Amino acid sequence: MDLVKELQKVPAFSEIPTEDLAWMAERGEVHSFEEGEVFFSRGDVVEHLNILLEGEIEIRLPQKDGVMPLGSLKKGSITGKLPFSRMQSATAGGVIIKSASVFSLHESYFSELIKTSEPITRVLVWEMTDRARDFTIRQRQHEKLLALGKLSAGLSHELNNPASAVLRSAETLKKHLGQTPERFKRVTGIRLTEEQIDAVNQAIFSCAAEGVKHLSLMERTQLEDDLLDWLEDHGVEEPDEIAENL
């Protein structure tokens, strides 16, 4: 492999003098990787400037429930540590998804590189600036996605609560429909006259009607919280559902 010619194919190095690339080629190494190999892992110490001559590397960010792809590095990409960079360790992982050939230059040559080749140093500084900008954009996008996920979960919860309340109320209403005034009249008719039963029915429904108060959302919420505290203090199971119904 003519390493200088391979480096000249890198878009960022297209205008770099041949002698500068030859200097870097003499001090670097080329490594080959097969598909599926781990190129680097999150937390790994970063000591090399890496240039992808062939292949493709997928960048992955570990998550609690797996990994999240952040994009991929293709032929000509520059990654790893750069001159003037304060990077110490990898913030994500990289996996080879297409057989790759990578040129690596150890950071111990950076000081000499800065003195020897101003063109390469300038290109790498620009690359570092672009990387910082891209990282900031990706970070903001990731934060927005997380915020959107939380908002979606919260909205789903808020929408589910009223729906659940309606279903529970419907079930309660179904049970109560069996206790109509006519059935109550037949049960109590054993000892009371119809006039007395009608009077009792009227009193019951009159009290029930008077007990219905039009409260604000804040007032209802406060009453529900008070009732929930009382139920919890008395060891009632599933107090939140019971409090909401009551």
Tab-separated table of C-alpha atoms in Angstrom:
chain	number	residue	atom	x	y	z
A	1	MET	CA	0.000	0.000	0.000
A	2	ASP	CA	1.267	3.452	-0.946
A	3	LEU	CA	0.277	5.160	2.301
A	4	VAL	CA	0.985	8.674	1.040
A	5	LYS	CA	-1.390	8.189	-1.901
A	6	GLU	CA	-4.007	6.757	0.427
A	7	LEU	CA	-3.728	9.799	2.688
A	8	GLN	CA	-4.032	12.092	-0.330
A	9	LYS	CA	-7.441	10.521	-1.018
A	10	VAL	CA	-8.711	11.850	2.319
A	11	PRO	CA	-10.799	14.935	1.403
A	12	ALA	CA	-9.348	17.014	4.250
A	13	PHE	CA	-5.781	16.292	3.024
A	14	SER	CA	-6.345	16.914	-0.694
A	15	GLU	CA	-4.224	20.090	-0.678
A	16	ILE	CA	-1.592	18.992	1.824
A	17	PRO	CA	1.982	18.884	0.385
A	18	THR	CA	3.233	15.383	-0.379
A	19	GLU	CA	6.280	15.769	1.862
A	20	ASP	CA	4.073	16.619	4.852
A	21	LEU	CA	1.955	13.513	4.316
A	22	ALA	CA	5.106	11.429	3.867
A	23	TRP	CA	6.384	12.672	7.240
A	24	MET	CA	3.159	11.589	8.910
A	25	ALA	CA	3.024	8.277	7.038
A	26	GLU	CA	6.499	7.327	8.265
A	27	ARG	CA	5.458	7.742	11.900
A	28	GLY	CA	2.019	6.180	11.806
A	29	GLU	CA	0.675	2.631	11.509
A	30	VAL	CA	-2.089	1.008	9.513
A	31	HIS	CA	-4.435	-1.502	11.187
A	32	SER	CA	-7.076	-3.726	9.592
A	33	PHE	CA	-10.411	-4.625	11.200
A	34	GLU	CA	-13.120	-7.090	10.224
A	35	GLU	CA	-16.858	-6.506	10.294
A	36	GLY	CA	-18.257	-6.875	13.819
A	37	GLU	CA	-15.031	-5.993	15.633
A	38	VAL	CA	-15.096	-3.358	18.339
A	39	PHE	CA	-12.887	-0.446	17.287
A	40	PHE	CA	-13.183	1.349	20.627
A	41	SER	CA	-15.452	1.279	23.677
A	42	ARG	CA	-16.893	4.014	25.849
A	43	GLY	CA	-14.362	4.988	28.501
A	44	ASP	CA	-11.303	3.797	26.551
A	45	VAL	CA	-8.228	6.019	26.848
A	46	VAL	CA	-7.742	7.927	23.578
A	47	GLU	CA	-4.094	8.309	22.502
A	48	HIS	CA	-4.190	8.133	18.689
A	49	LEU	CA	-5.258	10.233	15.738
A	50	ASN	CA	-7.196	7.849	13.478
A	51	ILE	CA	-7.981	8.224	9.774
A	52	LEU	CA	-10.381	5.779	8.152
A	53	LEU	CA	-8.811	4.753	4.828
A	54	GLU	CA	-11.404	2.078	4.019
A	55	GLY	CA	-14.611	0.695	5.544
A	56	GLU	CA	-17.193	2.091	7.943
A	57	ILE	CA	-17.515	2.443	11.722
A	58	GLU	CA	-20.831	2.889	13.533
A	59	ILE	CA	-20.783	5.106	16.631
A	60	ARG	CA	-22.965	3.759	19.432
A	61	LEU	CA	-23.936	5.276	22.777
A	62	PRO	CA	-24.683	2.717	25.538
A	63	GLN	CA	-28.134	3.077	27.128
A	64	LYS	CA	-29.886	1.332	30.019
A	65	ASP	CA	-31.963	-0.722	27.599
A	66	GLY	CA	-29.314	-1.248	24.908
A	67	VAL	CA	-27.372	1.082	22.601
A	68	MET	CA	-28.350	4.127	20.579
A	69	PRO	CA	-26.671	4.605	17.144
A	70	LEU	CA	-25.255	8.123	16.763
A	71	GLY	CA	-24.155	7.856	13.152
A	72	SER	CA	-21.230	6.344	11.307
A	73	LEU	CA	-17.709	7.189	10.151
A	74	LYS	CA	-17.015	6.491	6.492
A	75	LYS	CA	-13.921	6.409	4.295
A	76	GLY	CA	-11.878	9.583	4.780
A	77	SER	CA	-13.203	10.343	8.272
A	78	ILE	CA	-10.791	11.678	10.895
A	79	THR	CA	-11.424	10.591	14.469
A	80	GLY	CA	-9.661	9.950	17.762
A	81	LYS	CA	-7.394	12.478	19.471
A	82	LEU	CA	-6.330	15.666	17.690
A	83	PRO	CA	-3.602	18.229	18.399
A	84	PHE	CA	-4.698	20.743	21.086
A	85	SER	CA	-7.596	18.468	22.004
A	86	ARG	CA	-8.291	17.836	25.697
A	87	MET	CA	-9.979	14.508	24.971
A	88	GLN	CA	-8.895	11.837	27.435
A	89	SER	CA	-11.403	9.018	26.926
A	90	ALA	CA	-14.075	7.944	24.466
A	91	THR	CA	-17.600	9.164	25.219
A	92	ALA	CA	-19.195	6.493	23.026
A	93	GLY	CA	-18.283	3.221	21.340
A	94	GLY	CA	-17.362	2.303	17.772
A	95	VAL	CA	-18.072	-0.975	15.971
A	96	ILE	CA	-16.807	-1.979	12.528
A	97	ILE	CA	-19.813	-2.498	10.256
A	98	LYS	CA	-17.745	-2.764	7.059
A	99	SER	CA	-14.196	-4.172	6.921
A	100	ALA	CA	-11.896	-1.266	7.645
A	101	SER	CA	-8.344	-0.041	7.263
A	102	VAL	CA	-7.303	2.656	9.760
A	103	PHE	CA	-4.185	4.838	9.855
A	104	SER	CA	-3.160	5.743	13.416
A	105	LEU	CA	-0.683	8.337	14.685
A	106	HIS	CA	0.225	8.350	18.389
A	107	GLU	CA	-0.176	11.604	20.314
A	108	SER	CA	3.526	11.587	21.193
A	109	TYR	CA	4.168	12.921	17.662
A	110	PHE	CA	1.749	15.834	17.964
A	111	SER	CA	4.282	18.385	19.212
A	112	GLU	CA	6.629	17.551	16.354
A	113	LEU	CA	3.738	17.571	13.885
A	114	ILE	CA	2.741	21.100	14.912
A	115	LYS	CA	6.322	22.309	14.335
A	116	THR	CA	6.836	20.362	11.090
A	117	SER	CA	3.575	20.810	9.175
A	118	GLU	CA	1.442	23.915	9.540
A	119	PRO	CA	-0.978	22.724	6.783
A	120	ILE	CA	-1.787	19.437	8.529
A	121	THR	CA	-2.077	21.183	11.895
A	122	ARG	CA	-4.517	23.709	10.410
A	123	VAL	CA	-6.667	20.965	8.894
A	124	LEU	CA	-6.776	19.050	12.184
A	125	VAL	CA	-7.728	22.192	14.147
A	126	TRP	CA	-10.589	22.800	11.717
A	127	GLU	CA	-11.585	19.178	12.152
A	128	MET	CA	-11.612	19.622	15.933
A	129	THR	CA	-13.812	22.725	15.601
A	130	ASP	CA	-16.269	20.904	13.340
A	131	ARG	CA	-16.307	17.953	15.725
A	132	ALA	CA	-17.127	20.183	18.708
A	133	ARG	CA	-19.961	21.819	16.772
A	134	ASP	CA	-21.379	18.484	15.604
A	135	PHE	CA	-21.147	17.061	19.121
A	136	THR	CA	-23.040	20.055	20.531
A	137	ILE	CA	-25.768	19.672	17.909
A	138	ARG	CA	-26.095	15.938	18.564
A	139	GLN	CA	-26.140	16.511	22.329
A	140	ARG	CA	-28.941	19.052	21.999
A	141	GLN	CA	-30.907	16.720	19.749
A	142	HIS	CA	-30.449	13.913	22.265
A	143	GLU	CA	-31.637	16.160	25.115
A	144	LYS	CA	-34.664	17.222	23.079
A	145	LEU	CA	-35.525	13.591	22.382
A	146	LEU	CA	-35.259	12.771	26.083
A	147	ALA	CA	-37.468	15.748	26.963
A	148	LEU	CA	-39.974	14.719	24.302
A	149	GLY	CA	-40.010	11.177	25.687
A	150	LYS	CA	-40.721	12.443	29.202
A	151	LEU	CA	-43.450	14.758	27.891
A	152	SER	CA	-45.015	11.907	25.940
A	153	ALA	CA	-44.959	9.621	28.983
A	154	GLY	CA	-46.457	12.349	31.163
A	155	LEU	CA	-49.157	13.128	28.620
A	156	SER	CA	-49.998	9.449	28.281
A	157	HIS	CA	-50.281	9.207	32.069
A	158	GLU	CA	-52.523	12.275	32.277
A	159	LEU	CA	-54.751	10.975	29.483
A	160	ASN	CA	-54.896	7.515	31.002
A	161	ASN	CA	-56.008	8.737	34.450
A	162	PRO	CA	-59.342	10.248	33.301
A	163	ALA	CA	-59.968	7.251	31.061
A	164	SER	CA	-59.376	4.865	33.957
A	165	ALA	CA	-61.594	6.987	36.197
A	166	VAL	CA	-64.407	6.830	33.636
A	167	LEU	CA	-64.118	3.052	33.403
A	168	ARG	CA	-64.104	2.620	37.181
A	169	SER	CA	-67.049	4.998	37.519
A	170	ALA	CA	-68.933	3.049	34.860
A	171	GLU	CA	-68.345	-0.184	36.752
A	172	THR	CA	-69.495	1.433	39.989
A	173	LEU	CA	-72.559	2.850	38.255
A	174	LYS	CA	-73.376	-0.566	36.849
A	175	LYS	CA	-73.364	-2.012	40.354
A	176	HIS	CA	-75.453	0.830	41.718
A	177	LEU	CA	-78.048	0.495	38.975
A	178	GLY	CA	-79.103	-2.735	40.618
A	179	GLN	CA	-80.100	-0.746	43.682
A	180	THR	CA	-82.949	1.235	42.060
A	181	PRO	CA	-85.750	2.813	44.114
A	182	GLU	CA	-88.180	0.111	42.930
A	183	ARG	CA	-85.992	-2.687	44.254
A	184	PHE	CA	-85.402	-0.761	47.485
A	185	LYS	CA	-89.170	-0.287	47.708
A	186	ARG	CA	-89.835	-4.029	47.433
A	187	VAL	CA	-87.213	-4.865	50.084
A	188	THR	CA	-88.345	-2.329	52.640
A	189	GLY	CA	-92.023	-2.851	51.829
A	190	ILE	CA	-92.072	-5.727	54.251
A	191	ARG	CA	-92.385	-3.343	57.192
A	192	LEU	CA	-93.254	0.060	55.690
A	193	THR	CA	-96.207	1.428	53.810
A	194	GLU	CA	-95.760	2.697	50.303
A	195	GLU	CA	-96.161	6.285	51.517
A	196	GLN	CA	-93.415	5.760	54.096
A	197	ILE	CA	-91.138	4.129	51.526
A	198	ASP	CA	-91.702	6.994	49.077
A	199	ALA	CA	-90.847	9.454	51.824
A	200	VAL	CA	-87.625	7.573	52.615
A	201	ASN	CA	-86.682	7.457	48.927
A	202	GLN	CA	-87.343	11.161	48.580
A	203	ALA	CA	-85.194	11.942	51.615
A	204	ILE	CA	-82.317	9.772	50.393
A	205	PHE	CA	-82.164	11.273	46.899
A	206	SER	CA	-82.697	14.767	48.267
A	207	CYS	CA	-79.664	14.372	50.547
A	208	ALA	CA	-77.631	12.886	47.695
A	209	ALA	CA	-78.472	15.821	45.445
A	210	GLU	CA	-77.541	18.335	48.124
A	211	GLY	CA	-74.258	16.524	48.651
A	212	VAL	CA	-73.097	17.149	45.071
A	213	LYS	CA	-70.916	20.249	45.150
A	214	HIS	CA	-69.373	22.000	42.193
A	215	LEU	CA	-65.752	22.213	43.240
A	216	SER	CA	-62.793	23.604	41.346
A	217	LEU	CA	-60.012	21.313	40.163
A	218	MET	CA	-57.753	22.578	42.938
A	219	GLU	CA	-60.434	21.933	45.578
A	220	ARG	CA	-61.130	18.421	44.296
A	221	THR	CA	-57.417	17.665	44.159
A	222	GLN	CA	-56.901	18.857	47.723
A	223	LEU	CA	-59.817	16.769	48.986
A	224	GLU	CA	-58.515	13.731	47.128
A	225	ASP	CA	-55.032	14.237	48.635
A	226	ASP	CA	-56.507	14.505	52.139
A	227	LEU	CA	-58.539	11.351	51.626
A	228	LEU	CA	-55.508	9.545	50.200
A	229	ASP	CA	-53.479	10.436	53.295
A	230	TRP	CA	-56.258	9.129	55.548
A	231	LEU	CA	-56.522	5.851	53.648
A	232	GLU	CA	-52.741	5.338	53.719
A	233	ASP	CA	-52.637	6.048	57.462
A	234	HIS	CA	-55.245	3.302	57.974
A	235	GLY	CA	-53.420	0.734	55.835
A	236	VAL	CA	-55.991	0.564	53.039
A	237	GLU	CA	-54.733	-1.257	49.923
A	238	GLU	CA	-54.609	0.665	46.626
A	239	PRO	CA	-55.550	3.937	48.342
A	240	ASP	CA	-54.903	6.054	45.236
A	241	GLU	CA	-57.625	4.327	43.204
A	242	ILE	CA	-60.090	4.344	46.093
A	243	ALA	CA	-59.448	8.018	46.839
A	244	GLU	CA	-59.998	8.992	43.220
A	245	ASN	CA	-63.360	7.173	43.086
A	246	LEU	CA	-64.565	8.539	46.393
